[in-house]
Short mmCIF file of C-alpha atoms in Angstrom, two decimals:
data_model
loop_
_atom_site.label_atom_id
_atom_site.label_comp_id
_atom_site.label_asym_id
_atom_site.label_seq_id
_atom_site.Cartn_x
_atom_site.Cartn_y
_atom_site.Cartn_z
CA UNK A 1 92.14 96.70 147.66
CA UNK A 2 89.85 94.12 145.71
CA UNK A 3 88.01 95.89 143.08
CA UNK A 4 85.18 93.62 142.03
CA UNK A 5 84.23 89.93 142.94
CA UNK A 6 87.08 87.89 143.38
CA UNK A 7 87.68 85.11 141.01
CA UNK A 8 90.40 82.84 139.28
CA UNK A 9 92.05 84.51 136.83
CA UNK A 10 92.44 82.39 133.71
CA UNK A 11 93.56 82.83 130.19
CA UNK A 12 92.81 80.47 127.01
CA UNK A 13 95.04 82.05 124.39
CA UNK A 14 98.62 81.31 124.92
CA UNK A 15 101.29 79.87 127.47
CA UNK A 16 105.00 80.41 127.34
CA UNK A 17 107.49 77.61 128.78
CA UNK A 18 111.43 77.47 128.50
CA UNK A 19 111.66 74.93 125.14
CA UNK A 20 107.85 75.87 123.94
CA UNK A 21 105.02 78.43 123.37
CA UNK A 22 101.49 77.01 123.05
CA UNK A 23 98.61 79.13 121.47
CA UNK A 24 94.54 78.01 121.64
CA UNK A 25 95.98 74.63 122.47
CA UNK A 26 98.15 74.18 119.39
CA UNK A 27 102.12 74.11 119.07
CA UNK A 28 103.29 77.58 117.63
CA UNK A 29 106.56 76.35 116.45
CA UNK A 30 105.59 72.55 115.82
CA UNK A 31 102.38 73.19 114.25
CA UNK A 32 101.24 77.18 113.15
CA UNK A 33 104.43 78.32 112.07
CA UNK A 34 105.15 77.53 108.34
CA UNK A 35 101.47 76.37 108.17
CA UNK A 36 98.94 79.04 108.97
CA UNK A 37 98.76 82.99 107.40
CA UNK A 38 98.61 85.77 109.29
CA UNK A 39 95.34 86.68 108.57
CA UNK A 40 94.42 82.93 109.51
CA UNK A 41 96.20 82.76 112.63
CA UNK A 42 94.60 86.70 113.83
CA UNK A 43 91.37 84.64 113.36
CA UNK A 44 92.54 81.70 115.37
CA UNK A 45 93.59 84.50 118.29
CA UNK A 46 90.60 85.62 118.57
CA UNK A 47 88.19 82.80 118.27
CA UNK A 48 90.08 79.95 119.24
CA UNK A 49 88.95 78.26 116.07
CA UNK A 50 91.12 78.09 112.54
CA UNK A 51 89.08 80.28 109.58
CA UNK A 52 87.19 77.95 106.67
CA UNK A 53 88.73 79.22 103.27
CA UNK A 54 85.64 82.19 102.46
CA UNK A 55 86.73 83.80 106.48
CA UNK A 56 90.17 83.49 105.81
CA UNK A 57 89.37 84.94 102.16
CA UNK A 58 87.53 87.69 103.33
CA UNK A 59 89.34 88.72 106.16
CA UNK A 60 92.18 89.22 103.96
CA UNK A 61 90.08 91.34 101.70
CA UNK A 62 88.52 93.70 104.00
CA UNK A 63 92.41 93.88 105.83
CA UNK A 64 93.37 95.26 102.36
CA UNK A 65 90.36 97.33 101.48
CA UNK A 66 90.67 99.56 104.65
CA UNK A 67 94.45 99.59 105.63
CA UNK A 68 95.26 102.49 103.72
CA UNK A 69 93.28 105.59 102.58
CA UNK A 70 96.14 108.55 102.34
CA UNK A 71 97.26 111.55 104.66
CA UNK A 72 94.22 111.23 106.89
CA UNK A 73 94.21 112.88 110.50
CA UNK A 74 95.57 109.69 112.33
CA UNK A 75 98.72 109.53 109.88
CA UNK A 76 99.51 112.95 110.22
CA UNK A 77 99.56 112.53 113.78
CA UNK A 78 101.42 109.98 113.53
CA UNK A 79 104.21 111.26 111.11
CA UNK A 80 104.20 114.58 113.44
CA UNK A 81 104.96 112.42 116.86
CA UNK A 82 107.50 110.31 115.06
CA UNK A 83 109.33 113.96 113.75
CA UNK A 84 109.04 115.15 117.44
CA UNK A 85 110.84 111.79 118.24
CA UNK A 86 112.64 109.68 115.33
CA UNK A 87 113.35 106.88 117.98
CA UNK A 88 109.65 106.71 119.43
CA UNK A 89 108.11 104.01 116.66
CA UNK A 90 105.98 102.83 119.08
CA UNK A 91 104.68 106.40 120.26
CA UNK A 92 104.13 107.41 116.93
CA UNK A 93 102.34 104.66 116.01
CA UNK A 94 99.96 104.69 119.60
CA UNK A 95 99.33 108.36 118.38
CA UNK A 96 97.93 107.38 115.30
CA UNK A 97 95.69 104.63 116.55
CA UNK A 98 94.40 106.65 119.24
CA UNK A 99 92.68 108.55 116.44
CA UNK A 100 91.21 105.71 114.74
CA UNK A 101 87.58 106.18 115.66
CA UNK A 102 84.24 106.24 114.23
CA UNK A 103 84.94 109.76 112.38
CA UNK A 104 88.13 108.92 111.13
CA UNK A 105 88.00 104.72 110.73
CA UNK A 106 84.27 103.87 110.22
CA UNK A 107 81.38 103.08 111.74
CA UNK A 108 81.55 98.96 111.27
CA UNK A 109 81.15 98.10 114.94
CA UNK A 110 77.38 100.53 114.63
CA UNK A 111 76.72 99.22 111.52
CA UNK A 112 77.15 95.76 113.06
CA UNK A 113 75.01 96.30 115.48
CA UNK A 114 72.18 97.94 113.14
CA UNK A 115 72.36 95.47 110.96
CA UNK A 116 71.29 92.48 113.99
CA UNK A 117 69.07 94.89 115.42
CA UNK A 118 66.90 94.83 112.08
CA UNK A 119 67.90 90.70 111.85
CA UNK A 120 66.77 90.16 115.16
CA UNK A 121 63.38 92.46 114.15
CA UNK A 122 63.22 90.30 111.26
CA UNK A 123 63.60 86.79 112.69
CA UNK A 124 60.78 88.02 115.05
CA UNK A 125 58.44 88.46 111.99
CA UNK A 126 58.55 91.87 110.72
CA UNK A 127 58.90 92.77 106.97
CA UNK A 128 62.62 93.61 106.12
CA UNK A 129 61.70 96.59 104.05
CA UNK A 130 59.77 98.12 106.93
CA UNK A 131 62.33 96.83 109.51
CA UNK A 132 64.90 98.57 107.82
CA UNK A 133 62.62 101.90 107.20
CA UNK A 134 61.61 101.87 110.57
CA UNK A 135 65.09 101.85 111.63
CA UNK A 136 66.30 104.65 109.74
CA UNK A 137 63.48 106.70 110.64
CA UNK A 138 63.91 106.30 114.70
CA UNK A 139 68.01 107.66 113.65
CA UNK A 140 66.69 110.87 111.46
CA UNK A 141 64.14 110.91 114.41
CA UNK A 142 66.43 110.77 117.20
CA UNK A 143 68.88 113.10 115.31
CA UNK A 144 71.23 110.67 114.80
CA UNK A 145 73.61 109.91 111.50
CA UNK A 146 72.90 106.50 109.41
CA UNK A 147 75.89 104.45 110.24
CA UNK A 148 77.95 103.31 107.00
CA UNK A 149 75.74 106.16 104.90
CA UNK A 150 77.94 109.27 103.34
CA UNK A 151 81.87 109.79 102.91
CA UNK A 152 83.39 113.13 102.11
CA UNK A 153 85.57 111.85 99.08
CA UNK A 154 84.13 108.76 97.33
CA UNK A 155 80.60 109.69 95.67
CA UNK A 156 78.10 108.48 94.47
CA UNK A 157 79.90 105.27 94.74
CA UNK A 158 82.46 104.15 97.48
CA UNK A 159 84.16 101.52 94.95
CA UNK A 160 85.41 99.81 98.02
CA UNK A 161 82.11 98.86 99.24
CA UNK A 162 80.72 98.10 96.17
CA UNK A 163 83.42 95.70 95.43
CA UNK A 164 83.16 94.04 99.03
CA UNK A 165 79.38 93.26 97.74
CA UNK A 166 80.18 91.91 94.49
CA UNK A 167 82.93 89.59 95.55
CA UNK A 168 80.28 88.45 98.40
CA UNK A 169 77.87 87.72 95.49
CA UNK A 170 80.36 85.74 93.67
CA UNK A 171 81.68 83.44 96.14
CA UNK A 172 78.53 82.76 97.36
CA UNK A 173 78.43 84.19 101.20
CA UNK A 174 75.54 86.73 100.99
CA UNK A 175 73.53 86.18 103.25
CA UNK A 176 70.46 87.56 105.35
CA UNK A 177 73.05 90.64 106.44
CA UNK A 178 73.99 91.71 103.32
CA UNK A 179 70.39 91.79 102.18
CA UNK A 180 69.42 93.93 105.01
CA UNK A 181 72.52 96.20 104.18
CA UNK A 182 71.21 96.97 100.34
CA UNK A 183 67.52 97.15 101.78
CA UNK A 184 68.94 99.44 104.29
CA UNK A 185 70.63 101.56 101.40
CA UNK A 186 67.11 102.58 100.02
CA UNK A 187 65.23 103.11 103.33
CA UNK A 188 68.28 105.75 104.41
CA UNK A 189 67.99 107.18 100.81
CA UNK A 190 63.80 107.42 101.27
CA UNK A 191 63.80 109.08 104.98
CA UNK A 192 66.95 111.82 104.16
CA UNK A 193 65.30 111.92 101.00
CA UNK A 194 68.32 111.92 98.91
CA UNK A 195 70.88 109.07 97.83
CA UNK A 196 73.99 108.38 100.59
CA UNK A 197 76.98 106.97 100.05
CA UNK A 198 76.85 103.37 100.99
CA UNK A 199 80.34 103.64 102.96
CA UNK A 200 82.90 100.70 103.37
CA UNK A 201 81.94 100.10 106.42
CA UNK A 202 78.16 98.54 106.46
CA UNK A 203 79.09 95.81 103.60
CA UNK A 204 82.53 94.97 106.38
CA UNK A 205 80.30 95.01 109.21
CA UNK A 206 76.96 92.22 106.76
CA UNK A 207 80.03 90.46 105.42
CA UNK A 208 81.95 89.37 108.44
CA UNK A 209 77.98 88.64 110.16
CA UNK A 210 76.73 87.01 107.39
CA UNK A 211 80.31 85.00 107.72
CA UNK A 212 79.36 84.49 111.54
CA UNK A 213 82.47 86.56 112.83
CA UNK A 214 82.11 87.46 116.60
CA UNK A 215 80.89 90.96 116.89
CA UNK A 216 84.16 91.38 118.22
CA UNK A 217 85.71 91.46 114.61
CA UNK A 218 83.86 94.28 113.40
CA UNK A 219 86.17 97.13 115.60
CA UNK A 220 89.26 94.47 115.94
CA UNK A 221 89.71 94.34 111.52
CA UNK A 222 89.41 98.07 111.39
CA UNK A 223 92.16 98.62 113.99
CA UNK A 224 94.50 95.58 112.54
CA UNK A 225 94.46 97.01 108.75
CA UNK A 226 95.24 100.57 109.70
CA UNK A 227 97.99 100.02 112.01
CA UNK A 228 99.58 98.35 108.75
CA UNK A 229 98.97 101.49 107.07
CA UNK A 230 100.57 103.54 109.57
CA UNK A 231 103.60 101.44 110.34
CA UNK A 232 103.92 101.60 106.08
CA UNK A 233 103.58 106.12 106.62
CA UNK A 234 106.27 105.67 109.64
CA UNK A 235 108.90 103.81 107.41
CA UNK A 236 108.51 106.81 104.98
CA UNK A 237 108.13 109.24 107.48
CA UNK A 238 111.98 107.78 108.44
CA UNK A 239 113.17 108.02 105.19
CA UNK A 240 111.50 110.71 103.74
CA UNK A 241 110.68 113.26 106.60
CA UNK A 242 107.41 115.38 106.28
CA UNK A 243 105.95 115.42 109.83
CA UNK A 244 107.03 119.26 110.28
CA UNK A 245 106.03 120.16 106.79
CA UNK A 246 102.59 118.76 107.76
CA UNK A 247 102.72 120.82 111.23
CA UNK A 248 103.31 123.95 109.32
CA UNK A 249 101.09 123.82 107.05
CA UNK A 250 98.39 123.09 109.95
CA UNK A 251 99.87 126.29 111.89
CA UNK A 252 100.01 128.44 108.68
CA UNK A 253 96.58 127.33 108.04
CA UNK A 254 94.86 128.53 111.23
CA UNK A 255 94.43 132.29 111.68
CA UNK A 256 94.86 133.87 115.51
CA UNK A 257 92.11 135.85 117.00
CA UNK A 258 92.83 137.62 120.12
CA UNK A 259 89.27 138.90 120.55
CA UNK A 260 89.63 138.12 124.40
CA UNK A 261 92.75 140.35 125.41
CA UNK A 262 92.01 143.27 127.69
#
């Protein structure tokens, strides 16, 4: 059964033949091995274009700045499934990514889209300041959390964020996003009426814009760093087995309360 209108299926990222492998149009073994990063060539995936030197720079640094952040939820998951089955690397590693949400990862795909909401106010001739106030008040308003505001370890500072910011200062690529992410800082601090956490993920999500990144980027990076992170808990988890010491604590941890037997 057709699902949908028909069409020709096509494809623009890679072909396979017996002696060759072509990706975006380019010669993997002739011309990207040996010559292009990883980071570089994740970029060329996606787009079809090769990074200049300050995307390639800074999608590198953001791959670093989020890749690891300790025994969170996903990695215990992760380090539990691989316990439950040493030879399922793959499984393990699906069950940690399947946890890698907005909760657990970040919020840079909603800040992303905050932050060209308020650009696209902006460009239309409103005042950033009020754009960004406005913004912030329709989310308290609405009952909603401020995307890339508050963390539940790093305060008052998340140092990752605020080093994202000042290397982004220093080489030059701050532009209209990254204002609208520090202007956005003091309009969520004025409607909660108390100083958030700027998180990691709002200067990821005005860097990579302000570096004109497809919105695509701003989940994709996220996902990318902290399956490194995982795969580097796995290769522990092999050689240094804590997956049932982490279930046991969880199961020691939670009381029973049979309040429903008859």
């Amino acid at each position: 059964m057709q699902i949908g209108k028909a069409r020709t299926a096509t494809t623009e990222i890679c072909i396979a033949v017996a002696d060759a492998v072509e990706v975006r149009g380019r010669d993997l073994c002739g011309d990207l091995m040996g010559r292009l990063s990883f980071t570089a060539y994740f970029y060329l995936l996606l787009t079809g274009r090769e990074p200049t030197e300050d995307q390639r720079y800074f999608l590198d640094l953001l791959l670093v700045a989020i890749a690891e952040h300790g025994m969170m939820p996903t990695v215990q998951a992760a380090r539990m499934t691989l316990a439950s089955d040493p030879n399922a690397l793959q499984g393990a590693l699906a069950a940690g990514v399947l946890g890698c949400g907005p909760v657990i990862l970040g919020t840079s795909e909603l800040c992303g889209a905050l932050l060209l909401k308020a650009r696209a106010r902006v460009t239309e001739g409103g005042d950033a300041d009020e754009v960004v106030l406005e913004l912030a008040r329709e989310i308290r308003e609405a009952g909603g959390k401020a995307p890339g505001f508050g963390h539940p370890v790093h305060r008052p500072l998340d140092p990752r964020a605020e080093r994202i910011l000042e290397l982004a200062d220093q080489r030059g690529v701050s532009g209209p996003h990254v204002d609208l992410a520090r202007r956005m800082r003091e309009a969520v601090a004025q409607v909660w009426g108390k100083q958030l956490v700027l998180n990691v993920s709002m200067p990821i999500a005005a860097v990579l814009l302000d570096l004109d990144f497809p919105p695509a980027f701003l989940k994709a990076i996220p996902l990318l760093a902290r399956t490194g992170g995982l795969l580097a808990h796995l290769a522990e988890e092999q050689q240094n087995p804590i997956g049932f010491v982490l279930a046991g604590h969880a199961e020691a941890a939670v009381s029973y309360g049979a309040n429903n037997r008859t």
